[in-house]
Amino acid sequence: MKLLKTVIILSALTFFIAACGQDPPGSNGKTNGNSGQTAENKTPSQPSSTPDELASAAKIYKEKCSRCHQEDGTGGKVEIEGTTINAEDLTSDKMKKIDDEKFVKYIENGVPDEGMPAFKGKLTDQEIKDVIKYIRREFQK
């Protein structure tokens, strides 16, 4: 009986290891590390990043951005220091179409007419780029 259990466990383990090492169905093996996208359809607005970058960017987003743009990126009307602003919906098609360079300028310089503060000098260039990667990954799929 012990032998039968051992054989079943080893068989299952072997199957699991073999399955984990294979490319997903429909994959041609040319992944770029971007959520299963193939190298042929990689978009320039979604560069690869490490989990540490995204963890740090998630923390920055939560601390600096989520108060206005919400935890899920949907934005909307919010009152900040007695002023009502209508924060952009980061999940919208409009925001998905904005290239990274323009996105960086919005974050660095803010959008004073709309109540967006400037983050130049408050976030490093790399932190801003990482937050944009995070937004693209989490809210603009």
JSON list of C-alpha atoms in Angstrom, two decimals:
[
{"chain": "A", "resi": 1, "resn": "MET", "atom": "CA", "xyz": [0.00, 0.00, 0.00]},
{"chain": "A", "resi": 2, "resn": "LYS", "atom": "CA", "xyz": [2.84, 2.38, 0.85]},
{"chain": "A", "resi": 3, "resn": "LEU", "atom": "CA", "xyz": [4.47, 1.59, -2.48]},
{"chain": "A", "resi": 4, "resn": "LEU", "atom": "CA", "xyz": [1.28, 2.46, -4.37]},
{"chain": "A", "resi": 5, "resn": "LYS", "atom": "CA", "xyz": [0.96, 5.80, -2.53]},
{"chain": "A", "resi": 6, "resn": "THR", "atom": "CA", "xyz": [4.61, 6.61, -3.21]},
{"chain": "A", "resi": 7, "resn": "VAL", "atom": "CA", "xyz": [4.21, 5.83, -6.93]},
{"chain": "A", "resi": 8, "resn": "ILE", "atom": "CA", "xyz": [1.08, 8.01, -7.16]},
{"chain": "A", "resi": 9, "resn": "ILE", "atom": "CA", "xyz": [2.76, 10.92, -5.36]},
{"chain": "A", "resi": 10, "resn": "LEU", "atom": "CA", "xyz": [5.89, 10.69, -7.51]},
{"chain": "A", "resi": 11, "resn": "SER", "atom": "CA", "xyz": [3.79, 10.49, -10.68]},
{"chain": "A", "resi": 12, "resn": "ALA", "atom": "CA", "xyz": [1.79, 13.56, -9.68]},
{"chain": "A", "resi": 13, "resn": "LEU", "atom": "CA", "xyz": [4.96, 15.46, -8.79]},
{"chain": "A", "resi": 14, "resn": "THR", "atom": "CA", "xyz": [6.58, 14.53, -12.11]},
{"chain": "A", "resi": 15, "resn": "PHE", "atom": "CA", "xyz": [3.48, 15.64, -14.00]},
{"chain": "A", "resi": 16, "resn": "PHE", "atom": "CA", "xyz": [3.41, 18.95, -12.10]},
{"chain": "A", "resi": 17, "resn": "ILE", "atom": "CA", "xyz": [7.08, 19.67, -12.78]},
{"chain": "A", "resi": 18, "resn": "ALA", "atom": "CA", "xyz": [6.68, 18.84, -16.47]},
{"chain": "A", "resi": 19, "resn": "ALA", "atom": "CA", "xyz": [3.58, 21.03, -16.80]},
{"chain": "A", "resi": 20, "resn": "CYS", "atom": "CA", "xyz": [5.23, 24.03, -15.12]},
{"chain": "A", "resi": 21, "resn": "GLY", "atom": "CA", "xyz": [8.19, 23.93, -17.47]},
{"chain": "A", "resi": 22, "resn": "GLN", "atom": "CA", "xyz": [6.16, 24.14, -20.68]},
{"chain": "A", "resi": 23, "resn": "ASP", "atom": "CA", "xyz": [5.04, 27.26, -22.61]},
{"chain": "A", "resi": 24, "resn": "PRO", "atom": "CA", "xyz": [1.34, 28.05, -22.31]},
{"chain": "A", "resi": 25, "resn": "PRO", "atom": "CA", "xyz": [-0.94, 26.79, -25.12]},
{"chain": "A", "resi": 26, "resn": "GLY", "atom": "CA", "xyz": [-0.84, 29.07, -28.16]},
{"chain": "A", "resi": 27, "resn": "SER", "atom": "CA", "xyz": [2.56, 30.43, -27.23]},
{"chain": "A", "resi": 28, "resn": "ASN", "atom": "CA", "xyz": [5.36, 30.34, -29.74]},
{"chain": "A", "resi": 29, "resn": "GLY", "atom": "CA", "xyz": [7.93, 30.60, -26.97]},
{"chain": "A", "resi": 30, "resn": "LYS", "atom": "CA", "xyz": [8.75, 34.25, -27.70]},
{"chain": "A", "resi": 31, "resn": "THR", "atom": "CA", "xyz": [7.54, 35.91, -24.55]},
{"chain": "A", "resi": 32, "resn": "ASN", "atom": "CA", "xyz": [8.83, 39.25, -23.42]},
{"chain": "A", "resi": 33, "resn": "GLY", "atom": "CA", "xyz": [7.93, 39.01, -19.75]},
{"chain": "A", "resi": 34, "resn": "ASN", "atom": "CA", "xyz": [4.80, 41.16, -20.20]},
{"chain": "A", "resi": 35, "resn": "SER", "atom": "CA", "xyz": [1.82, 39.16, -19.00]},
{"chain": "A", "resi": 36, "resn": "GLY", "atom": "CA", "xyz": [2.11, 36.56, -21.75]},
{"chain": "A", "resi": 37, "resn": "GLN", "atom": "CA", "xyz": [2.36, 39.02, -24.64]},
{"chain": "A", "resi": 38, "resn": "THR", "atom": "CA", "xyz": [4.49, 37.75, -27.48]},
{"chain": "A", "resi": 39, "resn": "ALA", "atom": "CA", "xyz": [7.47, 39.71, -28.73]},
{"chain": "A", "resi": 40, "resn": "GLU", "atom": "CA", "xyz": [5.56, 40.54, -31.92]},
{"chain": "A", "resi": 41, "resn": "ASN", "atom": "CA", "xyz": [2.76, 42.43, -30.12]},
{"chain": "A", "resi": 42, "resn": "LYS", "atom": "CA", "xyz": [4.73, 44.15, -27.36]},
{"chain": "A", "resi": 43, "resn": "THR", "atom": "CA", "xyz": [3.60, 47.75, -27.02]},
{"chain": "A", "resi": 44, "resn": "PRO", "atom": "CA", "xyz": [6.17, 50.44, -26.28]},
{"chain": "A", "resi": 45, "resn": "SER", "atom": "CA", "xyz": [4.01, 51.78, -23.45]},
{"chain": "A", "resi": 46, "resn": "GLN", "atom": "CA", "xyz": [4.38, 48.54, -21.45]},
{"chain": "A", "resi": 47, "resn": "PRO", "atom": "CA", "xyz": [8.10, 47.90, -20.91]},
{"chain": "A", "resi": 48, "resn": "SER", "atom": "CA", "xyz": [9.12, 44.97, -18.76]},
{"chain": "A", "resi": 49, "resn": "SER", "atom": "CA", "xyz": [9.80, 45.56, -15.10]},
{"chain": "A", "resi": 50, "resn": "THR", "atom": "CA", "xyz": [10.84, 43.63, -12.06]},
{"chain": "A", "resi": 51, "resn": "PRO", "atom": "CA", "xyz": [8.49, 42.72, -9.21]},
{"chain": "A", "resi": 52, "resn": "ASP", "atom": "CA", "xyz": [10.49, 45.03, -6.91]},
{"chain": "A", "resi": 53, "resn": "GLU", "atom": "CA", "xyz": [9.88, 47.99, -9.24]},
{"chain": "A", "resi": 54, "resn": "LEU", "atom": "CA", "xyz": [6.18, 47.32, -9.25]},
{"chain": "A", "resi": 55, "resn": "ALA", "atom": "CA", "xyz": [6.04, 46.83, -5.48]},
{"chain": "A", "resi": 56, "resn": "SER", "atom": "CA", "xyz": [7.78, 50.16, -4.96]},
{"chain": "A", "resi": 57, "resn": "ALA", "atom": "CA", "xyz": [5.60, 51.83, -7.60]},
{"chain": "A", "resi": 58, "resn": "ALA", "atom": "CA", "xyz": [2.44, 50.37, -6.02]},
{"chain": "A", "resi": 59, "resn": "LYS", "atom": "CA", "xyz": [3.46, 51.89, -2.70]},
{"chain": "A", "resi": 60, "resn": "ILE", "atom": "CA", "xyz": [4.13, 55.28, -4.32]},
{"chain": "A", "resi": 61, "resn": "TYR", "atom": "CA", "xyz": [0.79, 55.13, -6.17]},
{"chain": "A", "resi": 62, "resn": "LYS", "atom": "CA", "xyz": [-1.05, 54.30, -2.96]},
{"chain": "A", "resi": 63, "resn": "GLU", "atom": "CA", "xyz": [0.68, 57.12, -1.03]},
{"chain": "A", "resi": 64, "resn": "LYS", "atom": "CA", "xyz": [0.69, 59.85, -3.68]},
{"chain": "A", "resi": 65, "resn": "CYS", "atom": "CA", "xyz": [-1.98, 59.08, -6.28]},
{"chain": "A", "resi": 66, "resn": "SER", "atom": "CA", "xyz": [-4.81, 56.96, -4.89]},
{"chain": "A", "resi": 67, "resn": "ARG", "atom": "CA", "xyz": [-6.34, 59.76, -2.85]},
{"chain": "A", "resi": 68, "resn": "CYS", "atom": "CA", "xyz": [-7.49, 61.40, -6.09]},
{"chain": "A", "resi": 69, "resn": "HIS", "atom": "CA", "xyz": [-7.30, 58.63, -8.69]},
{"chain": "A", "resi": 70, "resn": "GLN", "atom": "CA", "xyz": [-8.71, 55.96, -6.31]},
{"chain": "A", "resi": 71, "resn": "GLU", "atom": "CA", "xyz": [-7.21, 52.56, -5.49]},
{"chain": "A", "resi": 72, "resn": "ASP", "atom": "CA", "xyz": [-8.51, 51.15, -8.79]},
{"chain": "A", "resi": 73, "resn": "GLY", "atom": "CA", "xyz": [-7.43, 54.10, -10.96]},
{"chain": "A", "resi": 74, "resn": "THR", "atom": "CA", "xyz": [-10.97, 55.20, -11.85]},
{"chain": "A", "resi": 75, "resn": "GLY", "atom": "CA", "xyz": [-10.58, 58.73, -10.47]},
{"chain": "A", "resi": 76, "resn": "GLY", "atom": "CA", "xyz": [-13.68, 60.94, -10.31]},
{"chain": "A", "resi": 77, "resn": "LYS", "atom": "CA", "xyz": [-14.78, 63.82, -8.13]},
{"chain": "A", "resi": 78, "resn": "VAL", "atom": "CA", "xyz": [-12.97, 64.15, -4.83]},
{"chain": "A", "resi": 79, "resn": "GLU", "atom": "CA", "xyz": [-12.59, 66.96, -2.32]},
{"chain": "A", "resi": 80, "resn": "ILE", "atom": "CA", "xyz": [-9.02, 67.84, -1.40]},
{"chain": "A", "resi": 81, "resn": "GLU", "atom": "CA", "xyz": [-8.38, 70.61, 1.13]},
{"chain": "A", "resi": 82, "resn": "GLY", "atom": "CA", "xyz": [-11.78, 72.17, 0.48]},
{"chain": "A", "resi": 83, "resn": "THR", "atom": "CA", "xyz": [-11.48, 72.07, -3.30]},
{"chain": "A", "resi": 84, "resn": "THR", "atom": "CA", "xyz": [-13.45, 69.62, -5.44]},
{"chain": "A", "resi": 85, "resn": "ILE", "atom": "CA", "xyz": [-11.45, 68.20, -8.31]},
{"chain": "A", "resi": 86, "resn": "ASN", "atom": "CA", "xyz": [-12.38, 65.71, -10.99]},
{"chain": "A", "resi": 87, "resn": "ALA", "atom": "CA", "xyz": [-9.35, 63.39, -11.16]},
{"chain": "A", "resi": 88, "resn": "GLU", "atom": "CA", "xyz": [-8.69, 61.63, -14.46]},
{"chain": "A", "resi": 89, "resn": "ASP", "atom": "CA", "xyz": [-9.85, 58.06, -14.87]},
{"chain": "A", "resi": 90, "resn": "LEU", "atom": "CA", "xyz": [-6.54, 56.27, -15.50]},
{"chain": "A", "resi": 91, "resn": "THR", "atom": "CA", "xyz": [-8.43, 53.26, -16.89]},
{"chain": "A", "resi": 92, "resn": "SER", "atom": "CA", "xyz": [-10.04, 55.29, -19.69]},
{"chain": "A", "resi": 93, "resn": "ASP", "atom": "CA", "xyz": [-9.17, 54.93, -23.37]},
{"chain": "A", "resi": 94, "resn": "LYS", "atom": "CA", "xyz": [-8.09, 58.58, -23.35]},
{"chain": "A", "resi": 95, "resn": "MET", "atom": "CA", "xyz": [-5.43, 57.88, -20.72]},
{"chain": "A", "resi": 96, "resn": "LYS", "atom": "CA", "xyz": [-4.37, 54.61, -22.36]},
{"chain": "A", "resi": 97, "resn": "LYS", "atom": "CA", "xyz": [-3.55, 56.56, -25.54]},
{"chain": "A", "resi": 98, "resn": "ILE", "atom": "CA", "xyz": [-1.28, 59.10, -23.81]},
{"chain": "A", "resi": 99, "resn": "ASP", "atom": "CA", "xyz": [2.34, 58.23, -24.52]},
{"chain": "A", "resi": 100, "resn": "ASP", "atom": "CA", "xyz": [4.77, 57.79, -21.64]},
{"chain": "A", "resi": 101, "resn": "GLU", "atom": "CA", "xyz": [6.64, 61.03, -22.36]},
{"chain": "A", "resi": 102, "resn": "LYS", "atom": "CA", "xyz": [3.48, 63.11, -22.02]},
{"chain": "A", "resi": 103, "resn": "PHE", "atom": "CA", "xyz": [2.48, 61.11, -18.92]},
{"chain": "A", "resi": 104, "resn": "VAL", "atom": "CA", "xyz": [5.87, 61.96, -17.35]},
{"chain": "A", "resi": 105, "resn": "LYS", "atom": "CA", "xyz": [5.28, 65.68, -18.03]},
{"chain": "A", "resi": 106, "resn": "TYR", "atom": "CA", "xyz": [1.84, 65.53, -16.37]},
{"chain": "A", "resi": 107, "resn": "ILE", "atom": "CA", "xyz": [3.32, 63.91, -13.27]},
{"chain": "A", "resi": 108, "resn": "GLU", "atom": "CA", "xyz": [6.38, 66.17, -13.12]},
{"chain": "A", "resi": 109, "resn": "ASN", "atom": "CA", "xyz": [4.61, 69.47, -13.78]},
{"chain": "A", "resi": 110, "resn": "GLY", "atom": "CA", "xyz": [1.12, 68.65, -12.56]},
{"chain": "A", "resi": 111, "resn": "VAL", "atom": "CA", "xyz": [-2.04, 70.02, -14.15]},
{"chain": "A", "resi": 112, "resn": "PRO", "atom": "CA", "xyz": [-2.78, 73.06, -11.97]},
{"chain": "A", "resi": 113, "resn": "ASP", "atom": "CA", "xyz": [-6.07, 73.96, -13.71]},
{"chain": "A", "resi": 114, "resn": "GLU", "atom": "CA", "xyz": [-7.39, 70.51, -12.86]},
{"chain": "A", "resi": 115, "resn": "GLY", "atom": "CA", "xyz": [-5.94, 70.35, -9.34]},
{"chain": "A", "resi": 116, "resn": "MET", "atom": "CA", "xyz": [-3.12, 67.89, -10.09]},
{"chain": "A", "resi": 117, "resn": "PRO", "atom": "CA", "xyz": [-0.01, 68.75, -8.07]},
{"chain": "A", "resi": 118, "resn": "ALA", "atom": "CA", "xyz": [3.51, 68.63, -9.53]},
{"chain": "A", "resi": 119, "resn": "PHE", "atom": "CA", "xyz": [5.75, 65.80, -8.35]},
{"chain": "A", "resi": 120, "resn": "LYS", "atom": "CA", "xyz": [9.04, 67.03, -9.80]},
{"chain": "A", "resi": 121, "resn": "GLY", "atom": "CA", "xyz": [11.52, 67.03, -6.93]},
{"chain": "A", "resi": 122, "resn": "LYS", "atom": "CA", "xyz": [9.17, 64.86, -4.86]},
{"chain": "A", "resi": 123, "resn": "LEU", "atom": "CA", "xyz": [9.67, 61.72, -6.97]},
{"chain": "A", "resi": 124, "resn": "THR", "atom": "CA", "xyz": [12.80, 60.70, -8.87]},
{"chain": "A", "resi": 125, "resn": "ASP", "atom": "CA", "xyz": [12.71, 60.25, -12.63]},
{"chain": "A", "resi": 126, "resn": "GLN", "atom": "CA", "xyz": [12.89, 56.48, -12.12]},
{"chain": "A", "resi": 127, "resn": "GLU", "atom": "CA", "xyz": [10.04, 56.50, -9.59]},
{"chain": "A", "resi": 128, "resn": "ILE", "atom": "CA", "xyz": [7.85, 58.40, -12.05]},
{"chain": "A", "resi": 129, "resn": "LYS", "atom": "CA", "xyz": [8.65, 55.90, -14.81]},
{"chain": "A", "resi": 130, "resn": "ASP", "atom": "CA", "xyz": [7.93, 53.00, -12.45]},
{"chain": "A", "resi": 131, "resn": "VAL", "atom": "CA", "xyz": [4.57, 54.50, -11.42]},
{"chain": "A", "resi": 132, "resn": "ILE", "atom": "CA", "xyz": [3.65, 54.82, -15.09]},
{"chain": "A", "resi": 133, "resn": "LYS", "atom": "CA", "xyz": [4.58, 51.15, -15.62]},
{"chain": "A", "resi": 134, "resn": "TYR", "atom": "CA", "xyz": [2.43, 50.26, -12.62]},
{"chain": "A", "resi": 135, "resn": "ILE", "atom": "CA", "xyz": [-0.54, 52.26, -13.95]},
{"chain": "A", "resi": 136, "resn": "ARG", "atom": "CA", "xyz": [-0.19, 50.67, -17.38]},
{"chain": "A", "resi": 137, "resn": "ARG", "atom": "CA", "xyz": [0.01, 47.17, -15.90]},
{"chain": "A", "resi": 138, "resn": "GLU", "atom": "CA", "xyz": [-2.69, 47.47, -13.25]},
{"chain": "A", "resi": 139, "resn": "PHE", "atom": "CA", "xyz": [-5.26, 49.80, -14.76]},
{"chain": "A", "resi": 140, "resn": "GLN", "atom": "CA", "xyz": [-4.74, 49.89, -18.51]},
{"chain": "A", "resi": 141, "resn": "LYS", "atom": "CA", "xyz": [-4.85, 46.23, -19.48]}
]
